[in-house]
mmCIF file with all atom_site columns, C-alpha atoms in Angstrom:
data_model
loop_
_atom_site.group_PDB
_atom_site.id
_atom_site.type_symbol
_atom_site.label_atom_id
_atom_site.label_alt_id
_atom_site.label_comp_id
_atom_site.label_asym_id
_atom_site.label_entity_id
_atom_site.label_seq_id
_atom_site.pdbx_PDB_ins_code
_atom_site.Cartn_x
_atom_site.Cartn_y
_atom_site.Cartn_z
_atom_site.occupancy
_atom_site.B_iso_or_equiv
_atom_site.pdbx_formal_charge
_atom_site.auth_seq_id
_atom_site.auth_comp_id
_atom_site.auth_asym_id
_atom_site.auth_atom_id
_atom_site.pdbx_PDB_model_num
ATOM 1   C CA . UNK F 1 1   ? 82.937  91.620  66.810  1.00 54.00 ? 1   UNK F CA 1
ATOM 2   C CA . UNK F 1 2   ? 85.422  88.645  68.360  1.00 60.00 ? 2   UNK F CA 1
ATOM 3   C CA . UNK F 1 3   ? 88.206  90.947  68.470  1.00 63.00 ? 3   UNK F CA 1
ATOM 4   C CA . UNK F 1 4   ? 86.068  93.590  70.859  1.00 65.00 ? 4   UNK F CA 1
ATOM 5   C CA . UNK F 1 5   ? 85.654  90.366  73.221  1.00 79.00 ? 5   UNK F CA 1
ATOM 6   C CA . UNK F 1 6   ? 89.292  89.093  73.189  1.00 79.00 ? 6   UNK F CA 1
ATOM 7   C CA . UNK F 1 7   ? 89.983  92.514  73.913  1.00 72.00 ? 7   UNK F CA 1
ATOM 8   C CA . UNK F 1 8   ? 87.071  92.956  76.964  1.00 81.00 ? 8   UNK F CA 1
ATOM 9   C CA . UNK F 1 9   ? 88.341  88.946  77.920  1.00 79.00 ? 9   UNK F CA 1
ATOM 10  C CA . UNK F 1 10  ? 91.615  90.875  78.875  1.00 71.00 ? 10  UNK F CA 1
ATOM 11  C CA . UNK F 1 11  ? 91.329  93.570  80.147  1.00 74.00 ? 11  UNK F CA 1
ATOM 12  C CA . UNK F 1 12  ? 88.840  92.134  82.702  1.00 78.00 ? 12  UNK F CA 1
ATOM 13  C CA . UNK F 1 13  ? 92.261  89.702  83.003  1.00 78.00 ? 13  UNK F CA 1
ATOM 14  C CA . UNK F 1 14  ? 94.621  92.624  83.765  1.00 72.00 ? 14  UNK F CA 1
ATOM 15  C CA . UNK F 1 15  ? 91.406  93.883  86.316  1.00 77.00 ? 15  UNK F CA 1
ATOM 16  C CA . UNK F 1 16  ? 91.158  91.280  88.268  1.00 81.00 ? 16  UNK F CA 1
ATOM 17  C CA . UNK F 1 17  ? 95.215  90.994  87.939  1.00 80.00 ? 17  UNK F CA 1
ATOM 18  C CA . UNK F 1 18  ? 95.852  93.645  90.012  1.00 76.00 ? 18  UNK F CA 1
ATOM 19  C CA . UNK F 1 19  ? 93.320  93.048  92.176  1.00 80.00 ? 19  UNK F CA 1
ATOM 20  C CA . UNK F 1 20  ? 95.377  90.457  93.449  1.00 87.00 ? 20  UNK F CA 1
ATOM 21  C CA . UNK F 1 21  ? 98.261  92.470  94.278  1.00 84.00 ? 21  UNK F CA 1
ATOM 22  C CA . UNK F 1 22  ? 96.690  94.374  95.826  1.00 82.00 ? 22  UNK F CA 1
ATOM 23  C CA . UNK F 1 23  ? 95.215  91.352  97.742  1.00 88.00 ? 23  UNK F CA 1
ATOM 24  C CA . UNK F 1 24  ? 98.660  89.895  98.126  1.00 90.00 ? 24  UNK F CA 1
ATOM 25  C CA . UNK F 1 25  ? 100.063 93.698  99.171  1.00 83.00 ? 25  UNK F CA 1
ATOM 26  C CA . UNK F 1 26  ? 96.934  93.481  102.823 1.00 87.00 ? 26  UNK F CA 1
ATOM 27  C CA . UNK F 1 27  ? 97.970  89.841  103.597 1.00 89.00 ? 27  UNK F CA 1
ATOM 28  C CA . UNK F 1 28  ? 101.874 90.219  103.593 1.00 85.00 ? 28  UNK F CA 1
ATOM 29  C CA . UNK F 1 29  ? 101.486 92.221  106.271 1.00 86.00 ? 29  UNK F CA 1
ATOM 30  C CA . UNK F 1 30  ? 98.980  89.610  107.854 1.00 89.00 ? 30  UNK F CA 1
ATOM 31  C CA . UNK F 1 31  ? 100.060 88.021  111.168 1.00 91.00 ? 31  UNK F CA 1
ATOM 32  C CA . UNK F 1 32  ? 98.225  84.839  110.575 1.00 93.00 ? 32  UNK F CA 1
ATOM 33  C CA . UNK F 1 33  ? 99.692  84.199  106.661 1.00 92.00 ? 33  UNK F CA 1
ATOM 34  C CA . UNK F 1 34  ? 102.531 81.534  106.801 1.00 92.00 ? 34  UNK F CA 1
ATOM 35  C CA . UNK F 1 35  ? 105.991 82.507  107.279 1.00 93.00 ? 35  UNK F CA 1
ATOM 36  C CA . UNK F 1 36  ? 106.698 81.427  103.230 1.00 94.00 ? 36  UNK F CA 1
ATOM 37  C CA . UNK F 1 37  ? 103.538 82.589  102.171 1.00 93.00 ? 37  UNK F CA 1
ATOM 38  C CA . UNK F 1 38  ? 104.556 86.151  103.701 1.00 92.00 ? 38  UNK F CA 1
ATOM 39  C CA . UNK F 1 39  ? 108.238 85.562  101.239 1.00 91.00 ? 39  UNK F CA 1
ATOM 40  C CA . UNK F 1 40  ? 106.272 85.278  98.571  1.00 92.00 ? 40  UNK F CA 1
ATOM 41  C CA . UNK F 1 41  ? 103.924 87.297  99.042  1.00 91.00 ? 41  UNK F CA 1
ATOM 42  C CA . UNK F 1 42  ? 106.005 90.349  99.845  1.00 88.00 ? 42  UNK F CA 1
ATOM 43  C CA . UNK F 1 43  ? 108.579 89.469  96.843  1.00 86.00 ? 43  UNK F CA 1
ATOM 44  C CA . UNK F 1 44  ? 105.725 89.386  93.767  1.00 87.00 ? 44  UNK F CA 1
ATOM 45  C CA . UNK F 1 45  ? 104.596 92.834  95.471  1.00 85.00 ? 45  UNK F CA 1
ATOM 46  C CA . UNK F 1 46  ? 108.112 93.998  95.962  1.00 81.00 ? 46  UNK F CA 1
ATOM 47  C CA . UNK F 1 47  ? 108.675 93.840  91.988  1.00 79.00 ? 47  UNK F CA 1
ATOM 48  C CA . UNK F 1 48  ? 105.637 94.720  90.815  1.00 80.00 ? 48  UNK F CA 1
ATOM 49  C CA . UNK F 1 49  ? 105.457 97.770  92.741  1.00 73.00 ? 49  UNK F CA 1
ATOM 50  C CA . UNK F 1 50  ? 108.634 98.610  91.570  1.00 72.00 ? 50  UNK F CA 1
ATOM 51  C CA . UNK F 1 51  ? 109.698 101.458 89.654  1.00 67.00 ? 51  UNK F CA 1
ATOM 52  C CA . UNK F 1 52  ? 112.261 99.271  87.818  1.00 69.00 ? 52  UNK F CA 1
ATOM 53  C CA . UNK F 1 53  ? 111.495 95.972  86.008  1.00 69.00 ? 53  UNK F CA 1
ATOM 54  C CA . UNK F 1 54  ? 114.389 93.249  86.558  1.00 67.00 ? 54  UNK F CA 1
ATOM 55  C CA . UNK F 1 55  ? 114.568 92.645  82.899  1.00 70.00 ? 55  UNK F CA 1
ATOM 56  C CA . UNK F 1 56  ? 114.317 96.347  81.098  1.00 71.00 ? 56  UNK F CA 1
ATOM 57  C CA . UNK F 1 57  ? 110.801 96.533  78.865  1.00 69.00 ? 57  UNK F CA 1
ATOM 58  C CA . UNK F 1 58  ? 113.594 97.793  75.744  1.00 72.00 ? 58  UNK F CA 1
ATOM 59  C CA . UNK F 1 59  ? 114.973 95.282  75.707  1.00 73.00 ? 59  UNK F CA 1
ATOM 60  C CA . UNK F 1 60  ? 112.975 93.236  72.629  1.00 73.00 ? 60  UNK F CA 1
ATOM 61  C CA . UNK F 1 61  ? 110.579 90.390  73.983  1.00 73.00 ? 61  UNK F CA 1
ATOM 62  C CA . UNK F 1 62  ? 112.273 89.819  77.296  1.00 73.00 ? 62  UNK F CA 1
ATOM 63  C CA . UNK F 1 63  ? 111.398 93.316  78.203  1.00 73.00 ? 63  UNK F CA 1
ATOM 64  C CA . UNK F 1 64  ? 107.739 92.022  79.047  1.00 74.00 ? 64  UNK F CA 1
ATOM 65  C CA . UNK F 1 65  ? 107.908 88.591  79.696  1.00 72.00 ? 65  UNK F CA 1
ATOM 66  C CA . UNK F 1 66  ? 108.666 89.191  83.719  1.00 69.00 ? 66  UNK F CA 1
ATOM 67  C CA . UNK F 1 67  ? 105.107 91.652  83.321  1.00 74.00 ? 67  UNK F CA 1
ATOM 68  C CA . UNK F 1 68  ? 103.439 88.348  80.959  1.00 78.00 ? 68  UNK F CA 1
ATOM 69  C CA . UNK F 1 69  ? 104.770 85.871  82.618  1.00 80.00 ? 69  UNK F CA 1
ATOM 70  C CA . UNK F 1 70  ? 107.022 86.151  86.111  1.00 80.00 ? 70  UNK F CA 1
ATOM 71  C CA . UNK F 1 71  ? 103.923 88.198  87.864  1.00 83.00 ? 71  UNK F CA 1
ATOM 72  C CA . UNK F 1 72  ? 101.028 86.613  87.186  1.00 86.00 ? 72  UNK F CA 1
ATOM 73  C CA . UNK F 1 73  ? 102.704 83.343  88.729  1.00 87.00 ? 73  UNK F CA 1
ATOM 74  C CA . UNK F 1 74  ? 104.246 85.127  91.255  1.00 88.00 ? 74  UNK F CA 1
ATOM 75  C CA . UNK F 1 75  ? 100.827 86.082  92.311  1.00 90.00 ? 75  UNK F CA 1
ATOM 76  C CA . UNK F 1 76  ? 99.515  82.770  91.436  1.00 90.00 ? 76  UNK F CA 1
ATOM 77  C CA . UNK F 1 77  ? 101.787 80.285  93.453  1.00 92.00 ? 77  UNK F CA 1
ATOM 78  C CA . UNK F 1 78  ? 100.982 83.198  96.998  1.00 92.00 ? 78  UNK F CA 1
ATOM 79  C CA . UNK F 1 79  ? 97.429  83.216  96.622  1.00 92.00 ? 79  UNK F CA 1
ATOM 80  C CA . UNK F 1 80  ? 97.701  78.947  96.417  1.00 93.00 ? 80  UNK F CA 1
ATOM 81  C CA . UNK F 1 81  ? 100.126 80.058  99.675  1.00 94.00 ? 81  UNK F CA 1
ATOM 82  C CA . UNK F 1 82  ? 97.677  82.080  101.369 1.00 94.00 ? 82  UNK F CA 1
ATOM 83  C CA . UNK F 1 83  ? 94.566  80.589  103.188 1.00 92.00 ? 83  UNK F CA 1
ATOM 84  C CA . UNK F 1 84  ? 91.796  81.723  100.863 1.00 91.00 ? 84  UNK F CA 1
ATOM 85  C CA . UNK F 1 85  ? 89.255  83.165  104.162 1.00 92.00 ? 85  UNK F CA 1
ATOM 86  C CA . UNK F 1 86  ? 92.076  85.871  104.535 1.00 92.00 ? 86  UNK F CA 1
ATOM 87  C CA . UNK F 1 87  ? 92.317  86.015  100.812 1.00 92.00 ? 87  UNK F CA 1
ATOM 88  C CA . UNK F 1 88  ? 88.534  86.799  100.949 1.00 90.00 ? 88  UNK F CA 1
ATOM 89  C CA . UNK F 1 89  ? 88.597  89.164  104.078 1.00 90.00 ? 89  UNK F CA 1
ATOM 90  C CA . UNK F 1 90  ? 91.570  91.219  102.363 1.00 90.00 ? 90  UNK F CA 1
ATOM 91  C CA . UNK F 1 91  ? 89.334  91.830  98.796  1.00 87.00 ? 91  UNK F CA 1
ATOM 92  C CA . UNK F 1 92  ? 86.805  94.839  99.834  1.00 81.00 ? 92  UNK F CA 1
ATOM 93  C CA . UNK F 1 93  ? 90.909  96.359  101.681 1.00 83.00 ? 93  UNK F CA 1
ATOM 94  C CA . UNK F 1 94  ? 91.686  95.333  97.728  1.00 79.00 ? 94  UNK F CA 1
ATOM 95  C CA . UNK F 1 95  ? 89.447  97.642  95.532  1.00 78.00 ? 95  UNK F CA 1
ATOM 96  C CA . UNK F 1 96  ? 89.170  99.907  98.264  1.00 76.00 ? 96  UNK F CA 1
ATOM 97  C CA . UNK F 1 97  ? 93.155  100.468 98.234  1.00 70.00 ? 97  UNK F CA 1
ATOM 98  C CA . UNK F 1 98  ? 93.403  100.288 93.958  1.00 65.00 ? 98  UNK F CA 1
ATOM 99  C CA . UNK F 1 99  ? 90.569  103.164 93.961  1.00 74.00 ? 99  UNK F CA 1
ATOM 100 C CA . UNK F 1 100 ? 93.296  105.317 96.170  1.00 73.00 ? 100 UNK F CA 1
ATOM 101 C CA . UNK F 1 101 ? 96.266  103.853 93.617  1.00 65.00 ? 101 UNK F CA 1
ATOM 102 C CA . UNK F 1 102 ? 98.821  101.656 94.173  1.00 57.00 ? 102 UNK F CA 1
ATOM 103 C CA . UNK F 1 103 ? 101.683 101.684 96.688  1.00 59.00 ? 103 UNK F CA 1
ATOM 104 C CA . UNK F 1 104 ? 105.712 102.476 95.631  1.00 62.00 ? 104 UNK F CA 1
ATOM 105 C CA . UNK F 1 105 ? 108.584 100.023 96.956  1.00 62.00 ? 105 UNK F CA 1
ATOM 106 C CA . UNK F 1 106 ? 111.313 102.593 96.433  1.00 72.00 ? 106 UNK F CA 1
ATOM 107 C CA . UNK F 1 107 ? 113.276 99.949  98.518  1.00 72.00 ? 107 UNK F CA 1
ATOM 108 C CA . UNK F 1 108 ? 113.377 98.123  95.858  1.00 67.00 ? 108 UNK F CA 1
ATOM 109 C CA . UNK F 1 109 ? 114.071 100.205 92.841  1.00 72.00 ? 109 UNK F CA 1
ATOM 110 C CA . UNK F 1 110 ? 116.521 101.805 94.888  1.00 79.00 ? 110 UNK F CA 1
ATOM 111 C CA . UNK F 1 111 ? 118.176 98.045  95.144  1.00 76.00 ? 111 UNK F CA 1
ATOM 112 C CA . UNK F 1 112 ? 117.815 97.314  90.908  1.00 76.00 ? 112 UNK F CA 1
ATOM 113 C CA . UNK F 1 113 ? 119.603 100.497 90.392  1.00 83.00 ? 113 UNK F CA 1
ATOM 114 C CA . UNK F 1 114 ? 122.464 99.773  92.679  1.00 86.00 ? 114 UNK F CA 1
ATOM 115 C CA . UNK F 1 115 ? 122.869 96.774  90.933  1.00 85.00 ? 115 UNK F CA 1
ATOM 116 C CA . UNK F 1 116 ? 122.610 98.474  87.383  1.00 83.00 ? 116 UNK F CA 1
ATOM 117 C CA . UNK F 1 117 ? 125.076 101.149 89.705  1.00 90.00 ? 117 UNK F CA 1
ATOM 118 C CA . UNK F 1 118 ? 127.695 97.820  90.211  1.00 90.00 ? 118 UNK F CA 1
ATOM 119 C CA . UNK F 1 119 ? 127.293 96.079  86.929  1.00 87.00 ? 119 UNK F CA 1
ATOM 120 C CA . UNK F 1 120 ? 128.205 99.332  84.541  1.00 89.00 ? 120 UNK F CA 1
ATOM 121 C CA . UNK F 1 121 ? 131.219 100.266 87.350  1.00 91.00 ? 121 UNK F CA 1
ATOM 122 C CA . UNK F 1 122 ? 132.298 96.775  86.723  1.00 91.00 ? 122 UNK F CA 1
ATOM 123 C CA . UNK F 1 123 ? 132.406 96.317  82.950  1.00 89.00 ? 123 UNK F CA 1
ATOM 124 C CA . UNK F 1 124 ? 133.827 99.630  83.018  1.00 90.00 ? 124 UNK F CA 1
ATOM 125 C CA . UNK F 1 125 ? 136.447 98.615  84.910  1.00 90.00 ? 125 UNK F CA 1
ATOM 126 C CA . UNK F 1 126 ? 136.859 95.358  83.208  1.00 88.00 ? 126 UNK F CA 1
ATOM 127 C CA . UNK F 1 127 ? 136.582 97.724  79.803  1.00 89.00 ? 127 UNK F CA 1
ATOM 128 C CA . UNK F 1 128 ? 139.681 100.727 81.256  1.00 88.00 ? 128 UNK F CA 1
ATOM 129 C CA . UNK F 1 129 ? 141.916 97.562  82.555  1.00 87.00 ? 129 UNK F CA 1
ATOM 130 C CA . UNK F 1 130 ? 141.597 95.391  79.291  1.00 86.00 ? 130 UNK F CA 1
ATOM 131 C CA . UNK F 1 131 ? 142.195 99.175  76.633  1.00 85.00 ? 131 UNK F CA 1
ATOM 132 C CA . UNK F 1 132 ? 145.170 101.207 79.060  1.00 78.00 ? 132 UNK F CA 1
#
């Protein structure tokens, strides 16, 4: 029974976290939001909606740290920087977007892919210089 209660709490937390992402998505487009709050919101939303993680999930433990720690902390910080009345206005809109599916941020995905390609190229060039 206690395990079911914990699972329910985790599901509710995840649902609330996801809804807050959509609130941030709408808020960073709002002209009433200060520039510094927009900057934090854009970074959090872009990272969370990106199909590629900074730390890949296949890396044990570290791969999930960004999803478990970094994203919730970023959401919390961004929500504190945005005025409360804007957050409340965007909650209803966020619920509608959530029902229709989350947007993808392909720019950030391409950026992460380019970083990995450049890193692989650099390592390959370094290894080539060492062995040949």
